[in-house]
Amino acid sequence: MISIPGYSVSEELYNGSRTQVYRAVRDDQKPVVIKLLKNPHPSFQELLQFRNQYNIAKNLNFPGIIQTYSLENYQNGYALVMEDMGGIPLKEYFSNLNRAFLKDFLKIAVDLCDTLNILYRHRIIHKDIKPNNILINPETKQVKLIDFSISSLLPRETQTLVNANMLEGTLAYISPEQTGRMNRGIDYRTDFYSLGVTFYELLTGKLPFKSDDAMELVHCHIAKVPPSMNKPHPNPLLVKEKGREIPHVLSDIVMKLMAKNAEDRYQSAWGLKHDLEICLRQLQETDIIKYFEIAQRDICDRFIIPEKLYGRENEVEELLAAFERVSQGNSELILVAGFSGIGKTAIV
């Protein structure tokens, strides 16, 4: 076990490729969790991400976000000291749930909407929402979001084209625009996509897209429709997956979150929360969730211009027709001309 001045380390909680996490007790007897860089000689980028995590999280004093106490020098890097809420990753918690898992899921999902709304109000994009970055206390059912190492304080940013293995975030949960291959900016709605993948995995017990090849995963997020959560079932109001009943409306909510274009996803955490609360209320009152029209209260209070093509239907149709002919073995050359900034790249 490692030794950290000022702390009594009791156990190792996580040992990953880049970081280690330990449970400890501070000298004033306060229980804490300490995160360390695994690399004995960390790069500038690793140190920058660690400081970024501290600088963003220290100002977010809210129940749904893990509290950060201090960033201390440790060997050649830093030690990030955080609160110990006695939590375990959401993935681990759901793997041990019994048949009454749906009510637990909806309560947790509603709490996560409050957390996402806090990030939205503070113009923070998390960029790495996944079950392992969401902790839950098994006793109190308190849920908290962790790991702001790659988060952004900008309301919008652009992802440049890089090798798929070097992308920020976790490939299995990353949004299409976050891959840098969509010619689109990144805003708060990238977190909605990652939340949708998280919900999908918690409800079905599996990821929508799974591959050992990074480029294949990127392709799936950009172009492939997730496998349906709905399967034939005698009761049309419900579907069964691994012995768990998943309402059709809940499936629609998840699929909307995972829409390829950000404009087609939920536009606000409050709109998502409203639909989830209807599901929870129906389940508590009647023990069944009936279908209803989703996203009726989903209104965004920011003016965001959709990144869609307008008035280019003929050109797009011509390009697609040429692609279809070429796919049959022909060879063609198409030249796209126009003034700078007119949208040639977007069309192609």
mmCIF file of C-alpha atoms in Angstrom:
data_model
loop_
_atom_site.group_PDB
_atom_site.id
_atom_site.type_symbol
_atom_site.label_atom_id
_atom_site.label_comp_id
_atom_site.label_asym_id
_atom_site.label_seq_id
_atom_site.Cartn_x
_atom_site.Cartn_y
_atom_site.Cartn_z
ATOM 1 C CA MET A 1 0.000 0.000 0.000
ATOM 2 C CA ILE A 2 1.259 3.482 -0.857
ATOM 3 C CA SER A 3 2.082 6.196 1.688
ATOM 4 C CA ILE A 4 0.732 9.746 1.289
ATOM 5 C CA PRO A 5 1.800 12.370 3.848
ATOM 6 C CA GLY A 6 -1.141 13.571 5.933
ATOM 7 C CA TYR A 7 -3.337 10.577 5.094
ATOM 8 C CA SER A 8 -3.792 6.988 6.249
ATOM 9 C CA VAL A 9 -4.528 4.941 3.142
ATOM 10 C CA SER A 10 -6.839 1.976 3.821
ATOM 11 C CA GLU A 11 -7.630 0.371 0.445
ATOM 12 C CA GLU A 12 -7.263 0.621 -3.306
ATOM 13 C CA LEU A 13 -10.530 1.363 -5.094
ATOM 14 C CA TYR A 14 -9.366 1.560 -8.702
ATOM 15 C CA ASN A 15 -6.228 0.774 -10.680
ATOM 16 C CA GLY A 16 -6.466 1.841 -14.299
ATOM 17 C CA SER A 17 -4.080 2.500 -17.144
ATOM 18 C CA ARG A 18 -3.578 6.152 -16.210
ATOM 19 C CA THR A 19 -4.846 6.676 -12.661
ATOM 20 C CA GLN A 20 -5.108 4.990 -9.257
ATOM 21 C CA VAL A 21 -7.768 5.719 -6.650
ATOM 22 C CA TYR A 22 -7.467 5.022 -2.931
ATOM 23 C CA ARG A 23 -9.727 5.312 0.102
ATOM 24 C CA ALA A 24 -8.037 7.063 3.019
ATOM 25 C CA VAL A 25 -8.558 9.010 6.246
ATOM 26 C CA ARG A 26 -7.160 12.502 6.596
ATOM 27 C CA ASP A 27 -5.254 13.511 9.737
ATOM 28 C CA ASP A 28 -8.393 15.296 11.005
ATOM 29 C CA GLN A 29 -10.227 11.934 10.745
ATOM 30 C CA LYS A 30 -12.221 12.940 7.668
ATOM 31 C CA PRO A 31 -12.752 10.021 5.214
ATOM 32 C CA VAL A 32 -11.563 10.906 1.719
ATOM 33 C CA VAL A 33 -10.828 9.409 -1.682
ATOM 34 C CA ILE A 34 -7.466 10.195 -3.289
ATOM 35 C CA LYS A 35 -6.816 10.022 -7.017
ATOM 36 C CA LEU A 36 -3.220 9.756 -8.282
ATOM 37 C CA LEU A 37 -1.522 9.685 -11.657
ATOM 38 C CA LYS A 38 -0.065 6.266 -12.320
ATOM 39 C CA ASN A 39 2.767 7.529 -14.515
ATOM 40 C CA PRO A 40 5.790 8.304 -12.260
ATOM 41 C CA HIS A 41 6.831 10.969 -14.791
ATOM 42 C CA PRO A 42 3.526 12.394 -16.072
ATOM 43 C CA SER A 43 3.340 14.398 -19.280
ATOM 44 C CA PHE A 44 2.279 18.023 -19.418
ATOM 45 C CA GLN A 45 -1.109 16.935 -20.832
ATOM 46 C CA GLU A 46 -1.706 14.535 -17.929
ATOM 47 C CA LEU A 47 -0.873 17.244 -15.391
ATOM 48 C CA LEU A 48 -3.118 19.693 -17.246
ATOM 49 C CA GLN A 49 -6.081 17.281 -17.161
ATOM 50 C CA PHE A 50 -5.582 16.724 -13.438
ATOM 51 C CA ARG A 51 -5.594 20.461 -12.750
ATOM 52 C CA ASN A 52 -8.579 20.887 -15.071
ATOM 53 C CA GLN A 53 -10.513 18.293 -13.090
ATOM 54 C CA TYR A 54 -9.815 20.143 -9.853
ATOM 55 C CA ASN A 55 -10.496 23.653 -11.177
ATOM 56 C CA ILE A 56 -13.893 22.704 -12.616
ATOM 57 C CA ALA A 57 -15.131 20.457 -9.801
ATOM 58 C CA LYS A 58 -14.087 22.718 -6.898
ATOM 59 C CA ASN A 59 -16.692 25.322 -7.901
ATOM 60 C CA LEU A 60 -19.548 22.828 -8.258
ATOM 61 C CA ASN A 61 -20.843 22.565 -4.716
ATOM 62 C CA PHE A 62 -23.975 20.574 -5.512
ATOM 63 C CA PRO A 63 -25.400 17.276 -4.148
ATOM 64 C CA GLY A 64 -25.164 15.454 -7.494
ATOM 65 C CA ILE A 65 -21.454 16.140 -8.042
ATOM 66 C CA ILE A 66 -18.582 14.664 -6.041
ATOM 67 C CA GLN A 67 -16.972 17.330 -3.846
ATOM 68 C CA THR A 68 -13.311 18.159 -4.380
ATOM 69 C CA TYR A 69 -11.295 19.198 -1.326
ATOM 70 C CA SER A 70 -7.776 19.894 -2.545
ATOM 71 C CA LEU A 71 -5.113 19.339 -5.177
ATOM 72 C CA GLU A 72 -1.788 18.526 -3.542
ATOM 73 C CA ASN A 73 1.705 17.929 -4.869
ATOM 74 C CA TYR A 74 2.679 14.260 -4.796
ATOM 75 C CA GLN A 75 6.039 13.047 -6.138
ATOM 76 C CA ASN A 76 6.222 14.318 -9.763
ATOM 77 C CA GLY A 77 2.486 14.848 -10.088
ATOM 78 C CA TYR A 78 -0.612 15.626 -8.063
ATOM 79 C CA ALA A 79 -2.935 13.997 -5.562
ATOM 80 C CA LEU A 80 -6.590 14.951 -5.997
ATOM 81 C CA VAL A 81 -8.432 14.708 -2.668
ATOM 82 C CA MET A 82 -12.212 14.243 -2.845
ATOM 83 C CA GLU A 83 -15.107 13.346 -0.593
ATOM 84 C CA ASP A 84 -15.770 9.710 0.246
ATOM 85 C CA MET A 85 -19.513 9.147 -0.200
ATOM 86 C CA GLY A 86 -19.239 5.367 0.134
ATOM 87 C CA GLY A 87 -20.232 4.893 -3.483
ATOM 88 C CA ILE A 88 -19.767 2.179 -6.058
ATOM 89 C CA PRO A 89 -19.949 2.537 -9.865
ATOM 90 C CA LEU A 90 -23.474 2.475 -11.273
ATOM 91 C CA LYS A 91 -22.588 -0.478 -13.508
ATOM 92 C CA GLU A 92 -21.645 -2.595 -10.514
ATOM 93 C CA TYR A 93 -24.789 -1.560 -8.649
ATOM 94 C CA PHE A 94 -27.125 -2.510 -11.516
ATOM 95 C CA SER A 95 -25.464 -5.881 -12.081
ATOM 96 C CA ASN A 96 -26.675 -6.926 -8.608
ATOM 97 C CA LEU A 97 -30.233 -5.566 -8.798
ATOM 98 C CA ASN A 98 -33.271 -7.817 -8.555
ATOM 99 C CA ARG A 99 -36.416 -7.742 -10.696
ATOM 100 C CA ALA A 100 -37.567 -4.427 -9.191
ATOM 101 C CA PHE A 101 -34.749 -2.658 -10.960
ATOM 102 C CA LEU A 102 -36.942 -0.359 -13.093
ATOM 103 C CA LYS A 103 -38.092 1.834 -10.200
ATOM 104 C CA ASP A 104 -34.503 2.210 -9.023
ATOM 105 C CA PHE A 105 -33.394 3.066 -12.546
ATOM 106 C CA LEU A 106 -36.001 5.817 -12.961
ATOM 107 C CA LYS A 107 -35.171 7.428 -9.605
ATOM 108 C CA ILE A 108 -31.471 7.457 -10.506
ATOM 109 C CA ALA A 109 -32.199 8.771 -14.004
ATOM 110 C CA VAL A 110 -34.252 11.657 -12.573
ATOM 111 C CA ASP A 111 -31.403 12.556 -10.199
ATOM 112 C CA LEU A 112 -28.945 12.516 -13.120
ATOM 113 C CA CYS A 113 -31.166 14.998 -14.980
ATOM 114 C CA ASP A 114 -30.723 17.431 -12.085
ATOM 115 C CA THR A 115 -26.956 16.976 -12.302
ATOM 116 C CA LEU A 116 -26.933 17.541 -16.076
ATOM 117 C CA ASN A 117 -28.972 20.693 -15.588
ATOM 118 C CA ILE A 118 -26.352 21.987 -13.134
ATOM 119 C CA LEU A 119 -23.647 21.431 -15.756
ATOM 120 C CA TYR A 120 -25.815 23.168 -18.351
ATOM 121 C CA ARG A 121 -26.355 26.200 -16.118
ATOM 122 C CA HIS A 122 -22.610 26.484 -15.527
ATOM 123 C CA ARG A 123 -21.851 25.974 -19.256
ATOM 124 C CA ILE A 124 -19.835 22.819 -18.581
ATOM 125 C CA ILE A 125 -19.567 19.918 -21.025
ATOM 126 C CA HIS A 126 -18.536 16.745 -19.167
ATOM 127 C CA LYS A 127 -17.596 14.731 -22.293
ATOM 128 C CA ASP A 128 -17.152 11.400 -20.481
ATOM 129 C CA ILE A 129 -20.475 10.350 -18.986
ATOM 130 C CA LYS A 130 -20.604 6.585 -18.464
ATOM 131 C CA PRO A 131 -21.671 4.138 -15.711
ATOM 132 C CA ASN A 132 -18.165 4.034 -14.209
ATOM 133 C CA ASN A 133 -18.154 7.827 -13.797
ATOM 134 C CA ILE A 134 -21.426 7.771 -11.851
ATOM 135 C CA LEU A 135 -21.266 6.606 -8.237
ATOM 136 C CA ILE A 136 -24.153 5.485 -6.057
ATOM 137 C CA ASN A 137 -24.247 4.835 -2.339
ATOM 138 C CA PRO A 138 -26.024 1.436 -2.024
ATOM 139 C CA GLU A 139 -27.529 2.417 1.339
ATOM 140 C CA THR A 140 -28.704 6.001 0.802
ATOM 141 C CA LYS A 141 -29.164 5.688 -3.012
ATOM 142 C CA GLN A 142 -27.377 9.040 -3.407
ATOM 143 C CA VAL A 143 -25.949 9.455 -6.925
ATOM 144 C CA LYS A 144 -22.908 11.583 -7.807
ATOM 145 C CA LEU A 145 -21.034 12.367 -11.014
ATOM 146 C CA ILE A 146 -17.225 12.159 -10.994
ATOM 147 C CA ASP A 147 -14.175 12.745 -13.236
ATOM 148 C CA PHE A 148 -14.055 16.164 -14.899
ATOM 149 C CA SER A 149 -10.563 15.576 -16.331
ATOM 150 C CA ILE A 150 -11.559 16.256 -19.963
ATOM 151 C CA SER A 151 -14.518 18.539 -19.256
ATOM 152 C CA SER A 152 -14.838 21.914 -20.932
ATOM 153 C CA LEU A 153 -15.960 25.252 -19.519
ATOM 154 C CA LEU A 154 -16.856 26.452 -23.002
ATOM 155 C CA PRO A 155 -20.502 26.373 -24.112
ATOM 156 C CA ARG A 156 -19.278 25.052 -27.440
ATOM 157 C CA GLU A 157 -16.044 23.690 -28.909
ATOM 158 C CA THR A 158 -14.737 21.963 -32.037
ATOM 159 C CA GLN A 159 -13.229 18.484 -32.050
ATOM 160 C CA THR A 160 -10.357 18.190 -34.520
ATOM 161 C CA LEU A 161 -9.770 15.038 -36.544
ATOM 162 C CA VAL A 162 -7.369 12.749 -34.662
ATOM 163 C CA ASN A 163 -6.582 9.051 -34.514
ATOM 164 C CA ALA A 164 -9.549 7.148 -33.055
ATOM 165 C CA ASN A 165 -7.342 5.756 -30.269
ATOM 166 C CA MET A 166 -6.410 9.294 -29.203
ATOM 167 C CA LEU A 167 -9.920 10.714 -28.869
ATOM 168 C CA GLU A 168 -10.970 12.313 -25.596
ATOM 169 C CA GLY A 169 -13.622 10.310 -23.798
ATOM 170 C CA THR A 170 -14.558 6.638 -23.803
ATOM 171 C CA LEU A 171 -15.207 5.250 -27.288
ATOM 172 C CA ALA A 172 -18.103 3.025 -26.259
ATOM 173 C CA TYR A 173 -20.066 6.079 -25.010
ATOM 174 C CA ILE A 174 -18.786 8.884 -27.232
ATOM 175 C CA SER A 175 -21.176 10.997 -29.317
ATOM 176 C CA PRO A 176 -20.903 11.193 -33.141
ATOM 177 C CA GLU A 177 -19.776 14.831 -33.074
ATOM 178 C CA GLN A 178 -17.187 14.109 -30.376
ATOM 179 C CA THR A 179 -15.385 11.757 -32.788
ATOM 180 C CA GLY A 180 -14.283 14.757 -34.848
ATOM 181 C CA ARG A 181 -15.605 13.144 -38.026
ATOM 182 C CA MET A 182 -18.968 14.893 -38.333
ATOM 183 C CA ASN A 183 -17.930 18.455 -39.260
ATOM 184 C CA ARG A 184 -20.013 19.603 -36.275
ATOM 185 C CA GLY A 185 -19.307 21.513 -33.089
ATOM 186 C CA ILE A 186 -19.628 19.983 -29.606
ATOM 187 C CA ASP A 187 -22.041 21.404 -27.052
ATOM 188 C CA TYR A 188 -23.911 20.191 -23.956
ATOM 189 C CA ARG A 189 -25.963 17.750 -26.044
ATOM 190 C CA THR A 190 -22.938 15.462 -26.472
ATOM 191 C CA ASP A 191 -23.505 14.517 -22.817
ATOM 192 C CA PHE A 192 -27.115 13.593 -23.639
ATOM 193 C CA TYR A 193 -25.882 11.048 -26.187
ATOM 194 C CA SER A 194 -23.455 9.514 -23.675
ATOM 195 C CA LEU A 195 -26.254 9.437 -21.100
ATOM 196 C CA GLY A 196 -28.423 7.596 -23.634
ATOM 197 C CA VAL A 197 -25.723 4.945 -24.121
ATOM 198 C CA THR A 198 -25.435 4.680 -20.326
ATOM 199 C CA PHE A 199 -29.206 4.207 -19.959
ATOM 200 C CA TYR A 200 -29.189 1.629 -22.771
ATOM 201 C CA GLU A 201 -26.483 -0.395 -21.033
ATOM 202 C CA LEU A 202 -28.114 -0.222 -17.601
ATOM 203 C CA LEU A 203 -31.519 -1.274 -18.964
ATOM 204 C CA THR A 204 -30.409 -4.076 -21.296
ATOM 205 C CA GLY A 205 -27.176 -5.200 -19.641
ATOM 206 C CA LYS A 206 -25.169 -4.589 -22.818
ATOM 207 C CA LEU A 207 -23.745 -1.760 -24.892
ATOM 208 C CA PRO A 208 -25.515 -0.710 -28.115
ATOM 209 C CA PHE A 209 -22.240 -1.007 -30.032
ATOM 210 C CA LYS A 210 -19.373 -3.289 -29.107
ATOM 211 C CA SER A 211 -16.098 -3.829 -30.950
ATOM 212 C CA ASP A 212 -12.392 -4.186 -30.252
ATOM 213 C CA ASP A 213 -11.661 -2.018 -33.277
ATOM 214 C CA ALA A 214 -11.650 1.722 -32.529
ATOM 215 C CA MET A 215 -12.593 2.799 -36.057
ATOM 216 C CA GLU A 216 -15.476 0.343 -36.157
ATOM 217 C CA LEU A 217 -16.862 1.845 -32.941
ATOM 218 C CA VAL A 218 -16.523 5.348 -34.379
ATOM 219 C CA HIS A 219 -18.383 4.201 -37.517
ATOM 220 C CA CYS A 220 -21.167 2.673 -35.393
ATOM 221 C CA HIS A 221 -21.729 5.894 -33.461
ATOM 222 C CA ILE A 222 -21.821 7.966 -36.643
ATOM 223 C CA ALA A 223 -23.793 5.737 -39.015
ATOM 224 C CA LYS A 224 -25.310 2.684 -37.336
ATOM 225 C CA VAL A 225 -28.726 2.511 -35.690
ATOM 226 C CA PRO A 226 -28.561 0.927 -32.198
ATOM 227 C CA PRO A 227 -30.191 -2.510 -31.867
ATOM 228 C CA SER A 228 -33.789 -2.072 -30.796
ATOM 229 C CA MET A 229 -34.578 -2.433 -27.109
ATOM 230 C CA ASN A 230 -38.066 -3.536 -28.176
ATOM 231 C CA LYS A 231 -38.620 -7.215 -28.900
ATOM 232 C CA PRO A 232 -41.874 -9.098 -29.598
ATOM 233 C CA HIS A 233 -43.857 -9.631 -26.413
ATOM 234 C CA PRO A 234 -47.460 -10.711 -25.709
ATOM 235 C CA ASN A 235 -48.097 -7.426 -23.898
ATOM 236 C CA PRO A 236 -47.565 -4.571 -26.422
ATOM 237 C CA LEU A 237 -46.971 -2.120 -23.575
ATOM 238 C CA LEU A 238 -43.884 -3.971 -22.440
ATOM 239 C CA VAL A 239 -40.817 -5.669 -23.842
ATOM 240 C CA LYS A 240 -38.575 -8.159 -22.083
ATOM 241 C CA GLU A 241 -34.805 -8.166 -22.147
ATOM 242 C CA LYS A 242 -32.921 -10.652 -19.956
ATOM 243 C CA GLY A 243 -35.972 -11.097 -17.747
ATOM 244 C CA ARG A 244 -36.378 -7.355 -17.246
ATOM 245 C CA GLU A 245 -39.415 -5.477 -18.497
ATOM 246 C CA ILE A 246 -38.555 -2.344 -20.483
ATOM 247 C CA PRO A 247 -41.517 -0.109 -21.382
ATOM 248 C CA HIS A 248 -41.745 1.003 -25.013
ATOM 249 C CA VAL A 249 -41.894 4.663 -24.050
ATOM 250 C CA LEU A 250 -38.689 4.307 -22.040
ATOM 251 C CA SER A 251 -37.058 2.737 -25.070
ATOM 252 C CA ASP A 252 -38.155 5.741 -27.152
ATOM 253 C CA ILE A 253 -36.659 8.118 -24.575
ATOM 254 C CA VAL A 254 -33.311 6.327 -24.739
ATOM 255 C CA MET A 255 -33.319 6.235 -28.533
ATOM 256 C CA LYS A 256 -34.069 9.963 -28.685
ATOM 257 C CA LEU A 257 -31.094 10.621 -26.420
ATOM 258 C CA MET A 258 -28.936 8.571 -28.810
ATOM 259 C CA ALA A 259 -30.013 10.377 -31.993
ATOM 260 C CA LYS A 260 -27.100 10.923 -34.401
ATOM 261 C CA ASN A 261 -27.823 14.644 -34.865
ATOM 262 C CA ALA A 262 -27.815 16.791 -31.738
ATOM 263 C CA GLU A 263 -30.943 18.622 -32.974
ATOM 264 C CA ASP A 264 -32.909 15.356 -32.796
ATOM 265 C CA ARG A 265 -31.985 14.612 -29.168
ATOM 266 C CA TYR A 266 -33.533 16.085 -26.057
ATOM 267 C CA GLN A 267 -32.673 19.778 -25.896
ATOM 268 C CA SER A 268 -32.946 20.226 -22.137
ATOM 269 C CA ALA A 269 -32.415 18.201 -18.996
ATOM 270 C CA TRP A 270 -35.784 19.455 -17.711
ATOM 271 C CA GLY A 271 -37.593 18.056 -20.745
ATOM 272 C CA LEU A 272 -35.954 14.683 -20.197
ATOM 273 C CA LYS A 273 -36.686 14.793 -16.468
ATOM 274 C CA HIS A 274 -40.362 15.547 -17.124
ATOM 275 C CA ASP A 275 -40.757 12.388 -19.238
ATOM 276 C CA LEU A 276 -38.849 10.213 -16.763
ATOM 277 C CA GLU A 277 -40.972 11.519 -13.892
ATOM 278 C CA ILE A 278 -44.146 10.553 -15.770
ATOM 279 C CA CYS A 279 -42.731 7.026 -16.160
ATOM 280 C CA LEU A 280 -41.842 6.862 -12.467
ATOM 281 C CA ARG A 281 -45.219 8.192 -11.347
ATOM 282 C CA GLN A 282 -47.101 5.690 -13.519
ATOM 283 C CA LEU A 283 -44.962 2.843 -12.219
ATOM 284 C CA GLN A 284 -45.537 3.830 -8.592
ATOM 285 C CA GLU A 285 -49.286 4.304 -9.021
ATOM 286 C CA THR A 286 -50.274 1.490 -11.398
ATOM 287 C CA ASP A 287 -47.168 -0.742 -11.580
ATOM 288 C CA ILE A 288 -47.110 -0.317 -15.358
ATOM 289 C CA ILE A 289 -45.857 2.394 -17.714
ATOM 290 C CA LYS A 290 -48.255 3.239 -20.524
ATOM 291 C CA TYR A 291 -47.124 4.862 -23.742
ATOM 292 C CA PHE A 292 -47.323 8.660 -24.035
ATOM 293 C CA GLU A 293 -45.968 11.324 -26.382
ATOM 294 C CA ILE A 294 -42.439 12.168 -25.273
ATOM 295 C CA ALA A 295 -40.534 15.492 -25.372
ATOM 296 C CA GLN A 296 -43.671 17.646 -25.031
ATOM 297 C CA ARG A 297 -41.955 19.839 -22.412
ATOM 298 C CA ASP A 298 -38.531 19.772 -24.061
ATOM 299 C CA ILE A 299 -37.670 23.410 -24.696
ATOM 300 C CA CYS A 300 -34.166 24.856 -24.935
ATOM 301 C CA ASP A 301 -33.600 28.363 -23.517
ATOM 302 C CA ARG A 302 -30.522 28.957 -25.691
ATOM 303 C CA PHE A 303 -30.540 30.143 -29.295
ATOM 304 C CA ILE A 304 -28.703 27.386 -31.174
ATOM 305 C CA ILE A 305 -28.619 27.391 -34.961
ATOM 306 C CA PRO A 306 -29.113 23.805 -36.247
ATOM 307 C CA GLU A 307 -26.098 22.470 -38.125
ATOM 308 C CA LYS A 308 -28.153 21.115 -40.995
ATOM 309 C CA LEU A 309 -28.083 21.603 -44.750
ATOM 310 C CA TYR A 310 -30.775 23.840 -46.202
ATOM 311 C CA GLY A 311 -31.582 24.277 -49.887
ATOM 312 C CA ARG A 312 -29.062 21.686 -51.055
ATOM 313 C CA GLU A 313 -31.415 18.764 -51.685
ATOM 314 C CA ASN A 314 -30.607 18.557 -55.419
ATOM 315 C CA GLU A 315 -26.841 18.614 -54.884
ATOM 316 C CA VAL A 316 -27.000 15.976 -52.141
ATOM 317 C CA GLU A 317 -29.221 13.779 -54.290
ATOM 318 C CA GLU A 318 -26.760 14.080 -57.186
ATOM 319 C CA LEU A 319 -23.819 13.109 -54.964
ATOM 320 C CA LEU A 320 -25.657 10.114 -53.510
ATOM 321 C CA ALA A 321 -26.699 8.948 -56.977
ATOM 322 C CA ALA A 322 -23.061 9.138 -58.109
ATOM 323 C CA PHE A 323 -21.950 7.198 -55.043
ATOM 324 C CA GLU A 324 -24.514 4.506 -55.820
ATOM 325 C CA ARG A 325 -23.227 4.188 -59.392
ATOM 326 C CA VAL A 326 -19.606 4.008 -58.227
ATOM 327 C CA SER A 327 -20.491 1.301 -55.702
ATOM 328 C CA GLN A 328 -21.512 -0.883 -58.671
ATOM 329 C CA GLY A 329 -17.965 -0.762 -60.033
ATOM 330 C CA ASN A 330 -17.970 2.412 -62.150
ATOM 331 C CA SER A 331 -15.482 5.281 -61.894
ATOM 332 C CA GLU A 332 -16.554 8.913 -61.785
ATOM 333 C CA LEU A 333 -15.159 12.333 -60.906
ATOM 334 C CA ILE A 334 -17.289 15.063 -59.361
ATOM 335 C CA LEU A 335 -16.091 18.640 -58.860
ATOM 336 C CA VAL A 336 -17.784 20.795 -56.211
ATOM 337 C CA ALA A 337 -17.313 24.523 -56.788
ATOM 338 C CA GLY A 338 -18.363 27.630 -54.869
ATOM 339 C CA PHE A 339 -17.152 30.626 -52.877
ATOM 340 C CA SER A 340 -15.302 30.201 -49.551
ATOM 341 C CA GLY A 341 -17.635 29.369 -46.664
ATOM 342 C CA ILE A 342 -20.597 28.523 -48.893
ATOM 343 C CA GLY A 343 -20.798 24.952 -47.488
ATOM 344 C CA LYS A 344 -18.959 22.704 -49.923
ATOM 345 C CA THR A 345 -17.419 20.557 -47.186
ATOM 346 C CA ALA A 346 -20.739 20.176 -45.387
ATOM 347 C CA ILE A 347 -22.384 18.852 -48.549
ATOM 348 C CA VAL A 348 -19.587 16.385 -49.276
#
